[in-house]
mmCIF file with all atom_site columns, C-alpha atoms in Angstrom:
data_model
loop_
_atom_site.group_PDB
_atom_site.id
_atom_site.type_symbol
_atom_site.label_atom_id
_atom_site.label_alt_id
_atom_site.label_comp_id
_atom_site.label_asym_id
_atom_site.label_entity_id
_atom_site.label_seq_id
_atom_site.pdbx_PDB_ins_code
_atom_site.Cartn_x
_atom_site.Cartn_y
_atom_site.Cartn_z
_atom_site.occupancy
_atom_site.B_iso_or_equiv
_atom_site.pdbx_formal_charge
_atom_site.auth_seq_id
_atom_site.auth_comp_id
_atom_site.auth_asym_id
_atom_site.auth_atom_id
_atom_site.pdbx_PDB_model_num
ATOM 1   C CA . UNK A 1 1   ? 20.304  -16.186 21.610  1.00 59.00 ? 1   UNK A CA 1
ATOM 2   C CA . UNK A 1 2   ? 22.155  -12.632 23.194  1.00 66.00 ? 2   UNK A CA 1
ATOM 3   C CA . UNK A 1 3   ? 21.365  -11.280 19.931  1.00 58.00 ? 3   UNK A CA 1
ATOM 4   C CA . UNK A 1 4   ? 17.831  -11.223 20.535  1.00 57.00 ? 4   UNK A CA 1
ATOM 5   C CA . UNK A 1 5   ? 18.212  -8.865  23.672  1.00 61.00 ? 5   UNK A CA 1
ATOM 6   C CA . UNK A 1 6   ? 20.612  -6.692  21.772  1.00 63.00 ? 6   UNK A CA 1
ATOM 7   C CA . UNK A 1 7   ? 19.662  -3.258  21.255  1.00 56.00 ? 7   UNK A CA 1
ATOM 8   C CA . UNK A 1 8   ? 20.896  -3.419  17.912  1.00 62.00 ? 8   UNK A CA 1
ATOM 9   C CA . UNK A 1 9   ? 18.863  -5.905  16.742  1.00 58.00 ? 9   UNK A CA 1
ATOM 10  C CA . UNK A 1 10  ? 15.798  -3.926  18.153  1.00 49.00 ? 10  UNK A CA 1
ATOM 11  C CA . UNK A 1 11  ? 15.206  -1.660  15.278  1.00 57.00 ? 11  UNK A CA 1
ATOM 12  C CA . UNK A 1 12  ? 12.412  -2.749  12.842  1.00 58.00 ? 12  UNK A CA 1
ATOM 13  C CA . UNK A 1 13  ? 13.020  -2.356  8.909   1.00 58.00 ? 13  UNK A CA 1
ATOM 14  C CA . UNK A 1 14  ? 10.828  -2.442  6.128   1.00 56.00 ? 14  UNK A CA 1
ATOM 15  C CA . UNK A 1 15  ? 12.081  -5.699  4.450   1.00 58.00 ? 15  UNK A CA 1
ATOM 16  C CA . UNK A 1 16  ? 10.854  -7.205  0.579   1.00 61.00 ? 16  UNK A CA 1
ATOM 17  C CA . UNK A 1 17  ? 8.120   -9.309  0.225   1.00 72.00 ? 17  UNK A CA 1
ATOM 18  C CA . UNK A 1 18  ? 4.392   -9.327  -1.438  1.00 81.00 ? 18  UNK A CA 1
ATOM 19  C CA . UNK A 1 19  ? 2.046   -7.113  -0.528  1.00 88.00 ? 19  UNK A CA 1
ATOM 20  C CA . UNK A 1 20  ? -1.732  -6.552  -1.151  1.00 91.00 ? 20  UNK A CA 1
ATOM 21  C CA . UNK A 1 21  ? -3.477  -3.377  -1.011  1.00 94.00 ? 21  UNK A CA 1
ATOM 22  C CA . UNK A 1 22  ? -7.248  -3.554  -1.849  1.00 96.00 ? 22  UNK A CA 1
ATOM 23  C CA . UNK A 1 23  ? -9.145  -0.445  -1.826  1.00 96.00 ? 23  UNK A CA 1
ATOM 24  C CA . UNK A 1 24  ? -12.554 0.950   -2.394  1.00 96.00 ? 24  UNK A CA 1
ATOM 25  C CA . UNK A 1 25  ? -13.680 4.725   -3.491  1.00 96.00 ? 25  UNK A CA 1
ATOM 26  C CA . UNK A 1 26  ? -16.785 6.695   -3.304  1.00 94.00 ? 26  UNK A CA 1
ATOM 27  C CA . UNK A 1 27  ? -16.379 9.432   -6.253  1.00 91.00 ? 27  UNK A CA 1
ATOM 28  C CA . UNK A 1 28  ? -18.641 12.339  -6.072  1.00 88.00 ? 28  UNK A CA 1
ATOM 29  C CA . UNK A 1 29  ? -21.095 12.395  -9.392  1.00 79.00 ? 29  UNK A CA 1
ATOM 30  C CA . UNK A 1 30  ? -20.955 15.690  -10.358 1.00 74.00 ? 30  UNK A CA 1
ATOM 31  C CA . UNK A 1 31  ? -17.028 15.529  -11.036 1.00 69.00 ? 31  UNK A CA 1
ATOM 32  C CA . UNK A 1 32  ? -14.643 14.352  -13.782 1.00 78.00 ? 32  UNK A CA 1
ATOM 33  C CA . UNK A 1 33  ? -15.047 10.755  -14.236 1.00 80.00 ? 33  UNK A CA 1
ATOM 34  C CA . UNK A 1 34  ? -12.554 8.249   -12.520 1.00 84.00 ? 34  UNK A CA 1
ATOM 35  C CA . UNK A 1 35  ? -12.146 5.053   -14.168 1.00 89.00 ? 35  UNK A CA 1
ATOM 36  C CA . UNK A 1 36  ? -10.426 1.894   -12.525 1.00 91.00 ? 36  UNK A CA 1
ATOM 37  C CA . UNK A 1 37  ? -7.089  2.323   -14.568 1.00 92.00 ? 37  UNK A CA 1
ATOM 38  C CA . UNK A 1 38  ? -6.808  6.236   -13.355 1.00 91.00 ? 38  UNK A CA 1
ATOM 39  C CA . UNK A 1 39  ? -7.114  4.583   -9.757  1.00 93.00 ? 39  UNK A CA 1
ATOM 40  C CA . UNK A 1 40  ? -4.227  1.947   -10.536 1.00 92.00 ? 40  UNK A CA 1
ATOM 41  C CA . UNK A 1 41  ? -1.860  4.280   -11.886 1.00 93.00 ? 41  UNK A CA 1
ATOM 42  C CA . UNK A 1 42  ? -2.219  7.057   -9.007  1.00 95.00 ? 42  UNK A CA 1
ATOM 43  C CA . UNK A 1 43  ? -1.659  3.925   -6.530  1.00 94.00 ? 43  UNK A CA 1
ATOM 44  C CA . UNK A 1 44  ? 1.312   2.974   -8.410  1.00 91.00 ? 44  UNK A CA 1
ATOM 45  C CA . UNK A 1 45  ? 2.312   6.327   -8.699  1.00 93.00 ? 45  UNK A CA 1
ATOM 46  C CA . UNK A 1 46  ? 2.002   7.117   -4.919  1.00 95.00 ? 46  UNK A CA 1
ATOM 47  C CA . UNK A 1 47  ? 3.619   3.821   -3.841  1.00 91.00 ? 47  UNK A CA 1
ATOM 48  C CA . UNK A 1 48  ? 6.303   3.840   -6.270  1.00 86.00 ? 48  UNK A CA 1
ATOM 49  C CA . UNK A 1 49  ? 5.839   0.184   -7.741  1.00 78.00 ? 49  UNK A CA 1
ATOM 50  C CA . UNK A 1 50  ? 4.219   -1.369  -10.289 1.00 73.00 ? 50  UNK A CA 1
ATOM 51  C CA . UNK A 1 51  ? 1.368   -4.002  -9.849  1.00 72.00 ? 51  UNK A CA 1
ATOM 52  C CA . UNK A 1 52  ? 3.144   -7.000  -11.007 1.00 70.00 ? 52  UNK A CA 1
ATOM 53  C CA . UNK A 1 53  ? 1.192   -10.628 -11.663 1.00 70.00 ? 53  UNK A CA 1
ATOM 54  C CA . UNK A 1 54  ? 4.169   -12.257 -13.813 1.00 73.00 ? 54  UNK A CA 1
ATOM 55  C CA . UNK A 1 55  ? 7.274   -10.802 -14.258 1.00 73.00 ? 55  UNK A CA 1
ATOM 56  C CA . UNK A 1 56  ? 9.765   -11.733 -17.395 1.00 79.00 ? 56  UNK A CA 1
ATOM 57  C CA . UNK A 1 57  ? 13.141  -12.426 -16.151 1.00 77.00 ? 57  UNK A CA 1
ATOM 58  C CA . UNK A 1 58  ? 14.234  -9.506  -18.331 1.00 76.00 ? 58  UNK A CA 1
ATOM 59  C CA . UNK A 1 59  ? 12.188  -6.962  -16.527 1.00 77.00 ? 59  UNK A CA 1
ATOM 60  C CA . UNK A 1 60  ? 12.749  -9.138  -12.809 1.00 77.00 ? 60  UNK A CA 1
ATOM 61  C CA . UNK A 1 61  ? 15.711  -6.963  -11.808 1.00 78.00 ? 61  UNK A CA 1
ATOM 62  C CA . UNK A 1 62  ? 14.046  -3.321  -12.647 1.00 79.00 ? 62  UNK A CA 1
ATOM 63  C CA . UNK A 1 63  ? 10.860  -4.729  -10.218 1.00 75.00 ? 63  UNK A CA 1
ATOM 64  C CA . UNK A 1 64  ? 13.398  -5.325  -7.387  1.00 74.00 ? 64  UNK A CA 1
ATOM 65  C CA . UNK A 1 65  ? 15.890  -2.220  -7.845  1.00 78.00 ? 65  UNK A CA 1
ATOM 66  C CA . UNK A 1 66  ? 12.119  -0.439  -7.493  1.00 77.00 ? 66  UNK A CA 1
ATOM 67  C CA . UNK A 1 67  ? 10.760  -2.582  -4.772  1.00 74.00 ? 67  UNK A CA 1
ATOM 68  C CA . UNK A 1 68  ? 14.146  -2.005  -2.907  1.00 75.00 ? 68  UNK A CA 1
ATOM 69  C CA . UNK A 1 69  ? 13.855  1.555   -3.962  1.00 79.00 ? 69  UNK A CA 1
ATOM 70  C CA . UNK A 1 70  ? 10.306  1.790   -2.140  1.00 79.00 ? 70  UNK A CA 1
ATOM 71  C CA . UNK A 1 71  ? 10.708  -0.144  1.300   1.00 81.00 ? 71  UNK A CA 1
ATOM 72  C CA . UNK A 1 72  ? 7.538   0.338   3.626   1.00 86.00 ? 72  UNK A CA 1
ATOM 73  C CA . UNK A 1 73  ? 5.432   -0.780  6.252   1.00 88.00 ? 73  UNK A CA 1
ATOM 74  C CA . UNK A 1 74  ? 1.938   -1.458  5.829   1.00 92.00 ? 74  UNK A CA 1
ATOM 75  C CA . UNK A 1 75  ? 1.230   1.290   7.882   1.00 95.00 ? 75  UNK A CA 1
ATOM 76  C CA . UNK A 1 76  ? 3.765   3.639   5.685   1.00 94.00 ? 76  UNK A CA 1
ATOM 77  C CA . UNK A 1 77  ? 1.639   2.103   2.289   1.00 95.00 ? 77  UNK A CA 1
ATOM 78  C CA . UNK A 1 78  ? -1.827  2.900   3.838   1.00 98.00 ? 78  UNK A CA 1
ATOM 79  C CA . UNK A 1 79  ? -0.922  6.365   5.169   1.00 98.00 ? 79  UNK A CA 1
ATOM 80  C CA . UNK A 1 80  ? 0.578   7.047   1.136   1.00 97.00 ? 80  UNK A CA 1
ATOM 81  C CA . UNK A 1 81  ? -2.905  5.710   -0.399  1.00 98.00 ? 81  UNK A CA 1
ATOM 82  C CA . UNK A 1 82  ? -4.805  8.347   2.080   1.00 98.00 ? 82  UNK A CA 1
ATOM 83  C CA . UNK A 1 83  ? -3.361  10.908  1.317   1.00 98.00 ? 83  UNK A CA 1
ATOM 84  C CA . UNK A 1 84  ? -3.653  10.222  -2.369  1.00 98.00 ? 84  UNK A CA 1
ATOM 85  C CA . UNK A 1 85  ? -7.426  9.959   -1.370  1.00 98.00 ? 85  UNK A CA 1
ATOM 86  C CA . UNK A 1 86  ? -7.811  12.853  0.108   1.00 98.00 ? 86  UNK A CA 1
ATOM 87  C CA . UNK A 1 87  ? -5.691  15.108  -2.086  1.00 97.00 ? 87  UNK A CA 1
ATOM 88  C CA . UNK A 1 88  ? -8.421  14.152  -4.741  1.00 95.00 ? 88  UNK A CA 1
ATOM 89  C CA . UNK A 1 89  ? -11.544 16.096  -5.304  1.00 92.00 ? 89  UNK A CA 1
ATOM 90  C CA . UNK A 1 90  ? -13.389 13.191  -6.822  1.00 92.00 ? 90  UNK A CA 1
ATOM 91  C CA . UNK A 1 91  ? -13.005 10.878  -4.114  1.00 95.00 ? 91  UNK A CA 1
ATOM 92  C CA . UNK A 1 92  ? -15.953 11.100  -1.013  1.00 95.00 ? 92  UNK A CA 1
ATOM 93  C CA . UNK A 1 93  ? -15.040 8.200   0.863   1.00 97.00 ? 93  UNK A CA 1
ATOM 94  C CA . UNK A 1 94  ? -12.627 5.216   0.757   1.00 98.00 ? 94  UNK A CA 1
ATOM 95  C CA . UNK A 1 95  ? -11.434 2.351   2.508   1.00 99.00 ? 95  UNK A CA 1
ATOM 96  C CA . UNK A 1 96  ? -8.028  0.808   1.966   1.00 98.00 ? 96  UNK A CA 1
ATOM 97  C CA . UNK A 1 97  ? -6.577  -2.545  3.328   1.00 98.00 ? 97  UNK A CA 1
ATOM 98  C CA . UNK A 1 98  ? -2.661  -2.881  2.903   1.00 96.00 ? 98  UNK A CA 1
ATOM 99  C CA . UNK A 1 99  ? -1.528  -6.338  3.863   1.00 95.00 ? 99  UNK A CA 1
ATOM 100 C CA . UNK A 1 100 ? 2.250   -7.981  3.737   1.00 90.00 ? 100 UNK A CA 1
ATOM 101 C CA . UNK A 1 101 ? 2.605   -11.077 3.314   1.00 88.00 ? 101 UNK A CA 1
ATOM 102 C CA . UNK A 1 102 ? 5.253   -11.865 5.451   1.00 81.00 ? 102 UNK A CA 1
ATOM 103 C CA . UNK A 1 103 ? 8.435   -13.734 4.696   1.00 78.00 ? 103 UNK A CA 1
ATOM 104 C CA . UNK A 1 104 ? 9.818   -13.517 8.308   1.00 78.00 ? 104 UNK A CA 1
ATOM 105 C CA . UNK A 1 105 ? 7.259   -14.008 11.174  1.00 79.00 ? 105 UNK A CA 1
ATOM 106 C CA . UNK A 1 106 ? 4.632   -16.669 11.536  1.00 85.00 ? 106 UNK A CA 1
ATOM 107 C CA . UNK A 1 107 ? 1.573   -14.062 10.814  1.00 88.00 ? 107 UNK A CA 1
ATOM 108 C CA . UNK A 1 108 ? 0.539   -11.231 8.103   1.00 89.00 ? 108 UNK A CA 1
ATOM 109 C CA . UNK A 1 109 ? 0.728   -7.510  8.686   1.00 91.00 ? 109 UNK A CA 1
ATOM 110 C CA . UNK A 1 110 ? -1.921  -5.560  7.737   1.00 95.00 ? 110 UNK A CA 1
ATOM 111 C CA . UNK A 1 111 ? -3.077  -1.614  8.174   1.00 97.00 ? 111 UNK A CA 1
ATOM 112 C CA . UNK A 1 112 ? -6.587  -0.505  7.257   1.00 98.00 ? 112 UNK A CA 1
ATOM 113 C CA . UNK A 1 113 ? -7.340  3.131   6.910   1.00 98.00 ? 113 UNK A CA 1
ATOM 114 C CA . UNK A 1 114 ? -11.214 4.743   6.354   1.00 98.00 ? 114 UNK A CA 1
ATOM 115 C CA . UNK A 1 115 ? -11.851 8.545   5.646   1.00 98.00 ? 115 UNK A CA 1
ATOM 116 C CA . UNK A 1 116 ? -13.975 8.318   8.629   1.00 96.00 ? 116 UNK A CA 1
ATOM 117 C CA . UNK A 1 117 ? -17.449 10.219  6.917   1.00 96.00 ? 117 UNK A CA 1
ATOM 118 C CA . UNK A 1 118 ? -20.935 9.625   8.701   1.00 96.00 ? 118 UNK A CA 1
ATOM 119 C CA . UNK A 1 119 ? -22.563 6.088   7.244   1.00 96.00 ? 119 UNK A CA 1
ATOM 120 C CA . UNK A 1 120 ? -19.356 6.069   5.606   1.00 96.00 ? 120 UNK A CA 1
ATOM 121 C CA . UNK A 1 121 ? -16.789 2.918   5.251   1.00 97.00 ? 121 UNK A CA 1
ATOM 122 C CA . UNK A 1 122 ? -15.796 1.702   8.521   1.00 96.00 ? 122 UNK A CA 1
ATOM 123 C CA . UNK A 1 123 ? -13.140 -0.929  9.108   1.00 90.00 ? 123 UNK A CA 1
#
């Protein structure tokens, strides 16, 4: 097994497979509204793919020319959703959990990021 030791096959990449991001917002009262679809579609926006439950064959090659479009980390999806976070007014406090389900390795990967406010979210 040389190629384990090899220093070319010591470079991590981002590689497909399903992820999970759950997250959780505090929105300020006194500010436009946020409803759960606005939150979906700034995610989705941010991240650069589509939620997808079931996919039609006919639309199964656009999901994976965007997934393969879009390769992250966990860590690379988290640090996207915080800074979506904090770029809006509306939002005091959040706590997001990206995890990958992975394809390749006997365990999950998975990032969690809080805004960090006193009596706040915590991880």
């Amino acid at each position: 097994a040389n190629w384990l030791v090899s220093k070319e096959s010591m470079v991590a990449f981002p590689h497909a497979q399903r992820s999970i991001a759950r997250v959780e917002v505090r929105v300020k009262d006194h500010l436009q509204p946020m409803t759960i679809l606005n939150l979906i579609d700034s995610a989705e926006e941010e991240l650069g793919t589509p939620v997808q439950s079931a996919v039609k064959r006919a639309d199964e090659q656009e999901f994976a020319r965007l997934n393969a479009a879009n390769l992250m980390f966990c860590e690379d999806a988290a640090r996207k959703l915080r800074g979506l976070f904090e770029s809006d007014p509306r939002i005091s406090d959040y706590f997001i959990h990206v995890e990958h389900l992975e394809s390749l390795h006997p365990h999950d990967a998975v990032s969690r990021v809080v805004k960090g406010v006193p009596g706040g979210f915590s991880v």
